[in-house]
mmCIF file of C-alpha atoms in Angstrom:
data_model
loop_
_atom_site.group_PDB
_atom_site.id
_atom_site.type_symbol
_atom_site.label_atom_id
_atom_site.label_comp_id
_atom_site.label_asym_id
_atom_site.label_seq_id
_atom_site.Cartn_x
_atom_site.Cartn_y
_atom_site.Cartn_z
ATOM 1 C CA GLY A 233 5.094 -18.159 6.929
ATOM 2 C CA GLU A 234 6.675 -14.754 7.309
ATOM 3 C CA GLU A 235 5.468 -13.346 4.035
ATOM 4 C CA VAL A 236 2.118 -12.568 2.509
ATOM 5 C CA ALA A 237 1.796 -15.016 -0.366
ATOM 6 C CA GLN A 238 -0.295 -14.012 -3.363
ATOM 7 C CA THR A 239 -1.157 -16.254 -6.283
ATOM 8 C CA PRO A 240 -1.073 -16.208 -9.189
ATOM 9 C CA LYS A 241 1.550 -13.592 -10.043
ATOM 10 C CA HIS A 242 -0.053 -12.900 -13.397
ATOM 11 C CA LEU A 243 -3.568 -13.551 -14.656
ATOM 12 C CA VAL A 244 -4.978 -12.852 -18.115
ATOM 13 C CA ARG A 245 -8.722 -12.942 -18.703
ATOM 14 C CA GLY A 246 -10.959 -12.108 -21.615
ATOM 15 C CA GLU A 247 -13.632 -9.512 -21.011
ATOM 16 C CA GLY A 248 -16.573 -11.115 -19.274
ATOM 17 C CA GLN A 249 -14.581 -13.959 -17.774
ATOM 18 C CA LYS A 250 -14.189 -14.574 -14.062
ATOM 19 C CA ALA A 251 -10.942 -13.868 -12.212
ATOM 20 C CA LYS A 252 -10.028 -15.265 -8.818
ATOM 21 C CA LEU A 253 -7.022 -14.121 -6.818
ATOM 22 C CA TYR A 254 -5.645 -15.677 -3.655
ATOM 23 C CA CYS A 255 -3.815 -14.398 -0.609
ATOM 24 C CA ALA A 256 -2.295 -16.263 2.322
ATOM 25 C CA PRO A 257 -1.612 -13.769 5.115
ATOM 26 C CA ILE A 258 1.257 -14.124 7.537
ATOM 27 C CA LYS A 259 0.531 -16.774 10.153
ATOM 28 C CA GLY A 260 -0.898 -15.121 13.229
ATOM 29 C CA HIS A 261 -2.076 -12.019 11.393
ATOM 30 C CA SER A 262 -5.778 -11.524 11.939
ATOM 31 C CA TYR A 263 -6.323 -8.587 9.586
ATOM 32 C CA VAL A 264 -6.277 -8.776 5.822
ATOM 33 C CA PHE A 265 -6.605 -5.909 3.358
ATOM 34 C CA TRP A 266 -7.012 -5.845 -0.420
ATOM 35 C CA TYR A 267 -5.837 -2.927 -2.537
ATOM 36 C CA GLN A 268 -6.016 -2.242 -6.247
ATOM 37 C CA GLN A 269 -3.150 -0.391 -7.911
ATOM 38 C CA VAL A 270 -4.057 1.058 -11.244
ATOM 39 C CA LEU A 271 -1.812 2.434 -13.986
ATOM 40 C CA LYS A 272 -0.894 5.753 -12.398
ATOM 41 C CA ASN A 273 0.395 4.055 -9.230
ATOM 42 C CA GLU A 274 -2.601 5.033 -7.134
ATOM 43 C CA PHE A 275 -3.656 2.558 -4.475
ATOM 44 C CA LYS A 276 -7.348 2.085 -3.979
ATOM 45 C CA PHE A 277 -8.524 0.324 -0.829
ATOM 46 C CA LEU A 278 -11.063 -2.380 -1.599
ATOM 47 C CA ILE A 279 -11.929 -4.398 1.495
ATOM 48 C CA SER A 280 -10.596 -5.532 4.863
ATOM 49 C CA PHE A 281 -11.216 -8.543 7.066
ATOM 50 C CA GLN A 282 -10.770 -9.355 10.704
ATOM 51 C CA ASN A 283 -10.332 -13.105 10.607
ATOM 52 C CA GLU A 284 -13.200 -14.336 8.457
ATOM 53 C CA ASN A 285 -15.409 -11.308 9.051
ATOM 54 C CA VAL A 286 -15.668 -8.409 6.658
ATOM 55 C CA PHE A 287 -14.647 -5.271 8.517
ATOM 56 C CA ASP A 288 -14.718 -2.538 5.928
ATOM 57 C CA GLU A 289 -15.925 -2.953 2.372
ATOM 58 C CA THR A 290 -16.421 0.675 1.478
ATOM 59 C CA GLY A 291 -14.031 0.420 -1.461
ATOM 60 C CA MET A 292 -15.538 -2.637 -3.103
ATOM 61 C CA PRO A 293 -17.403 -2.193 -6.369
ATOM 62 C CA LYS A 294 -20.737 -3.695 -5.366
ATOM 63 C CA GLU A 295 -21.721 -5.482 -8.495
ATOM 64 C CA ARG A 296 -18.899 -7.718 -9.649
ATOM 65 C CA PHE A 297 -16.356 -7.937 -6.836
ATOM 66 C CA SER A 298 -16.530 -10.269 -3.882
ATOM 67 C CA ALA A 299 -14.029 -11.468 -1.304
ATOM 68 C CA LYS A 300 -13.773 -14.090 1.405
ATOM 69 C CA CYS A 301 -11.427 -15.132 4.174
ATOM 70 C CA LEU A 302 -12.463 -18.579 5.372
ATOM 71 C CA PRO A 303 -10.777 -20.510 8.182
ATOM 72 C CA ASN A 304 -7.867 -22.688 7.087
ATOM 73 C CA SER A 305 -7.990 -21.383 3.520
ATOM 74 C CA PRO A 306 -6.281 -18.569 1.645
ATOM 75 C CA CYS A 307 -8.308 -15.408 1.358
ATOM 76 C CA SER A 308 -9.732 -14.778 -2.096
ATOM 77 C CA LEU A 309 -10.837 -11.883 -4.240
ATOM 78 C CA GLU A 310 -13.155 -12.732 -7.109
ATOM 79 C CA ILE A 311 -14.220 -10.579 -10.015
ATOM 80 C CA GLN A 312 -17.200 -11.795 -11.993
ATOM 81 C CA ALA A 313 -17.505 -10.695 -15.615
ATOM 82 C CA THR A 314 -14.245 -8.789 -15.790
ATOM 83 C CA LYS A 315 -14.026 -5.483 -17.627
ATOM 84 C CA LEU A 316 -11.042 -3.801 -19.259
ATOM 85 C CA GLU A 317 -10.866 -1.262 -16.441
ATOM 86 C CA ASP A 318 -10.300 -4.068 -13.915
ATOM 87 C CA SER A 319 -6.782 -4.438 -15.318
ATOM 88 C CA ALA A 320 -4.534 -3.577 -12.389
ATOM 89 C CA VAL A 321 -2.200 -5.063 -9.813
ATOM 90 C CA TYR A 322 -4.091 -6.353 -6.795
ATOM 91 C CA PHE A 323 -2.221 -6.317 -3.523
ATOM 92 C CA CYS A 324 -3.061 -8.141 -0.365
ATOM 93 C CA ALA A 325 -1.676 -7.032 3.002
ATOM 94 C CA SER A 326 -1.966 -8.352 6.518
ATOM 95 C CA SER A 327 -1.360 -7.114 10.026
ATOM 96 C CA GLN A 328 -1.301 -8.645 13.460
ATOM 97 C CA LYS A 329 -3.252 -6.044 15.329
ATOM 98 C CA PRO A 330 -5.071 -2.812 14.585
ATOM 99 C CA ASP A 331 -2.640 -0.514 16.338
ATOM 100 C CA GLY A 332 -1.526 1.573 13.412
ATOM 101 C CA THR A 333 1.868 -0.040 13.000
ATOM 102 C CA GLY A 334 1.371 -0.669 9.331
ATOM 103 C CA LEU A 335 0.796 -3.547 7.022
ATOM 104 C CA THR A 336 2.929 -6.222 5.348
ATOM 105 C CA PHE A 337 2.207 -6.450 1.657
ATOM 106 C CA GLY A 338 2.350 -9.344 -0.742
ATOM 107 C CA SER A 339 4.006 -8.979 -4.125
ATOM 108 C CA GLY A 340 0.700 -8.613 -5.928
ATOM 109 C CA THR A 341 -1.256 -10.265 -8.723
ATOM 110 C CA ARG A 342 -1.209 -8.496 -12.073
ATOM 111 C CA LEU A 343 -4.586 -8.921 -13.749
ATOM 112 C CA THR A 344 -4.798 -8.108 -17.435
ATOM 113 C CA VAL A 345 -8.223 -8.096 -19.039
ATOM 114 C CA VAL A 346 -8.113 -8.287 -22.832
ATOM 115 C CA GLY B 187 -11.951 12.154 4.961
ATOM 116 C CA ASP B 188 -8.337 11.424 5.737
ATOM 117 C CA SER B 189 -5.901 12.102 2.920
ATOM 118 C CA VAL B 190 -2.226 12.247 2.007
ATOM 119 C CA THR B 191 -0.664 14.650 -0.465
ATOM 120 C CA GLN B 192 2.840 14.104 -1.756
ATOM 121 C CA MET B 193 4.890 15.938 -4.300
ATOM 122 C CA GLU B 194 4.366 15.112 -7.931
ATOM 123 C CA GLY B 195 7.144 13.297 -9.661
ATOM 124 C CA PRO B 196 9.096 12.154 -11.360
ATOM 125 C CA VAL B 197 12.168 13.252 -9.467
ATOM 126 C CA THR B 198 15.495 12.732 -11.212
ATOM 127 C CA LEU B 199 18.720 13.107 -9.248
ATOM 128 C CA SER B 200 22.358 12.379 -9.743
ATOM 129 C CA GLU B 201 24.043 9.857 -7.491
ATOM 130 C CA GLU B 202 25.054 11.318 -4.101
ATOM 131 C CA ALA B 203 22.544 14.163 -4.371
ATOM 132 C CA PHE B 204 20.284 15.140 -1.467
ATOM 133 C CA LEU B 205 16.718 13.896 -1.649
ATOM 134 C CA THR B 206 13.553 15.426 -0.236
ATOM 135 C CA ILE B 207 10.087 14.139 -1.046
ATOM 136 C CA ASN B 208 7.388 16.239 0.558
ATOM 137 C CA CYS B 209 4.343 14.688 2.214
ATOM 138 C CA THR B 210 1.502 16.366 4.077
ATOM 139 C CA TYR B 211 -1.583 14.800 5.545
ATOM 140 C CA THR B 212 -5.103 15.620 6.625
ATOM 141 C CA ALA B 213 -6.626 13.523 9.379
ATOM 142 C CA THR B 214 -9.334 13.866 11.994
ATOM 143 C CA GLY B 215 -7.189 12.378 14.733
ATOM 144 C CA TYR B 216 -3.569 11.436 15.290
ATOM 145 C CA PRO B 217 -2.484 8.896 12.716
ATOM 146 C CA SER B 218 0.612 6.803 12.348
ATOM 147 C CA LEU B 219 2.650 7.834 9.309
ATOM 148 C CA PHE B 220 4.599 5.661 6.914
ATOM 149 C CA TRP B 221 6.824 5.686 3.898
ATOM 150 C CA TYR B 222 6.598 2.663 1.642
ATOM 151 C CA VAL B 223 8.830 1.949 -1.341
ATOM 152 C CA GLN B 224 7.975 0.009 -4.474
ATOM 153 C CA TYR B 225 10.883 -1.176 -6.599
ATOM 154 C CA PRO B 226 10.193 -1.956 -10.259
ATOM 155 C CA GLY B 227 7.992 -5.035 -10.640
ATOM 156 C CA GLU B 228 7.710 -5.609 -6.908
ATOM 157 C CA GLY B 229 5.234 -5.082 -4.094
ATOM 158 C CA LEU B 230 5.322 -2.457 -1.387
ATOM 159 C CA GLN B 231 7.967 -2.557 1.311
ATOM 160 C CA LEU B 232 7.756 -0.580 4.506
ATOM 161 C CA LEU B 233 10.657 1.867 4.535
ATOM 162 C CA LEU B 234 10.048 3.691 7.811
ATOM 163 C CA LYS B 235 7.314 4.787 10.147
ATOM 164 C CA ALA B 236 6.482 7.157 13.006
ATOM 165 C CA THR B 237 3.591 6.685 15.374
ATOM 166 C CA LYS B 238 3.437 10.010 17.215
ATOM 167 C CA ALA B 239 4.384 13.642 16.916
ATOM 168 C CA ASP B 240 8.125 14.440 16.834
ATOM 169 C CA ASP B 241 9.033 10.785 16.247
ATOM 170 C CA LYS B 242 11.713 10.290 13.625
ATOM 171 C CA GLY B 243 11.589 7.183 11.483
ATOM 172 C CA SER B 244 14.807 6.073 9.823
ATOM 173 C CA ASN B 245 16.029 3.189 7.696
ATOM 174 C CA LYS B 246 18.706 2.640 5.029
ATOM 175 C CA GLY B 247 19.815 6.271 5.271
ATOM 176 C CA PHE B 248 16.279 7.616 4.803
ATOM 177 C CA GLU B 249 14.658 9.739 7.507
ATOM 178 C CA ALA B 250 11.305 11.385 8.118
ATOM 179 C CA THR B 251 10.059 13.330 11.135
ATOM 180 C CA TYR B 252 6.402 13.447 12.198
ATOM 181 C CA ARG B 253 5.552 17.147 12.422
ATOM 182 C CA LYS B 254 2.124 17.697 13.925
ATOM 183 C CA GLU B 255 2.303 21.479 13.662
ATOM 184 C CA THR B 256 2.774 21.361 9.900
ATOM 185 C CA THR B 257 0.992 17.995 9.388
ATOM 186 C CA SER B 258 4.007 16.804 7.433
ATOM 187 C CA PHE B 259 6.231 13.749 7.112
ATOM 188 C CA HIS B 260 8.841 14.661 4.520
ATOM 189 C CA LEU B 261 11.238 11.951 3.376
ATOM 190 C CA GLU B 262 14.944 12.815 3.192
ATOM 191 C CA LYS B 263 18.180 11.101 2.316
ATOM 192 C CA GLY B 264 21.543 12.761 2.334
ATOM 193 C CA SER B 265 23.147 10.881 -0.546
ATOM 194 C CA VAL B 266 21.044 8.814 -2.952
ATOM 195 C CA GLN B 267 22.268 5.814 -4.902
ATOM 196 C CA VAL B 268 21.151 4.350 -8.208
ATOM 197 C CA SER B 269 19.626 1.474 -6.239
ATOM 198 C CA ASP B 270 17.215 3.936 -4.560
ATOM 199 C CA SER B 271 15.364 4.360 -7.862
ATOM 200 C CA ALA B 272 11.791 3.373 -7.061
ATOM 201 C CA VAL B 273 8.345 4.788 -6.365
ATOM 202 C CA TYR B 274 7.889 6.157 -2.854
ATOM 203 C CA PHE B 275 4.488 6.285 -1.156
ATOM 204 C CA CYS B 276 3.583 8.299 1.900
ATOM 205 C CA ALA B 277 0.701 6.824 3.897
ATOM 206 C CA LEU B 278 -1.250 7.246 7.084
ATOM 207 C CA GLN B 279 -3.212 4.885 9.267
ATOM 208 C CA MET B 280 -5.450 5.862 12.121
ATOM 209 C CA ASN B 281 -4.430 4.151 15.324
ATOM 210 C CA SER B 282 -7.809 2.929 16.404
ATOM 211 C CA GLY B 283 -9.499 -0.036 14.851
ATOM 212 C CA ASN B 284 -8.834 -2.057 11.788
ATOM 213 C CA THR B 285 -8.383 0.881 9.503
ATOM 214 C CA PRO B 286 -6.873 0.758 6.033
ATOM 215 C CA LEU B 287 -3.777 2.652 5.033
ATOM 216 C CA VAL B 288 -4.485 5.824 3.096
ATOM 217 C CA PHE B 289 -1.833 6.374 0.443
ATOM 218 C CA GLY B 290 -0.530 9.358 -1.407
ATOM 219 C CA LYS B 291 -0.244 9.059 -5.166
ATOM 220 C CA GLY B 292 3.417 8.072 -5.129
ATOM 221 C CA THR B 293 6.579 9.834 -6.271
ATOM 222 C CA ARG B 294 8.829 8.172 -8.788
ATOM 223 C CA LEU B 295 12.527 8.682 -8.089
ATOM 224 C CA SER B 296 15.167 8.034 -10.722
ATOM 225 C CA VAL B 297 18.807 8.249 -9.694
ATOM 226 C CA ILE B 298 21.367 8.434 -12.476
ATOM 227 C CA ALA B 299 25.045 7.583 -12.195
#
């Protein structure tokens, strides 16, 4: 499709529970990025993929966050044992080629940890 | 590392007022520059972009010019509308490789009738 599709739109988890977010990039886009937007609007880069390969994971908290982009499946971002500070909106974005022309963003998944 | 600095908000303007949101960047090379807009409850939408020095990006009455000498990409609009109320993000992306966008902290604009 022509949009980056993120599911679910909203997710509520109790502290310590697992959260799994999904992202279907635009067809033909080889590059996928995950960002976390916390309360004060700031965007924090988490991880990027080129097809199914991790390209840059410098922003990923090592212990509880993981992500995958497998062939013929939506990409996923998983948080094990969620904490209150994981509450944020998680955005996925995709691009066709790494030429600096920008990214197309999905509408985000709002994760609330209670 | 690369970074983007944009003016602190919130900015409150009356309808038809002139808008400027300042943005400066620090980068080791020559990035592409972007303005994204986030309307309430929605994701980011690309507003405009410029890929090299002296390029002017424009869309929906908004403009920004890539100034290498001042490392700036200020957003302007001559006459804002209530519907322009949103959070505006300046961002850069290096042109080589699969590099992430680096965002400024966002500027909230409220336009009142």
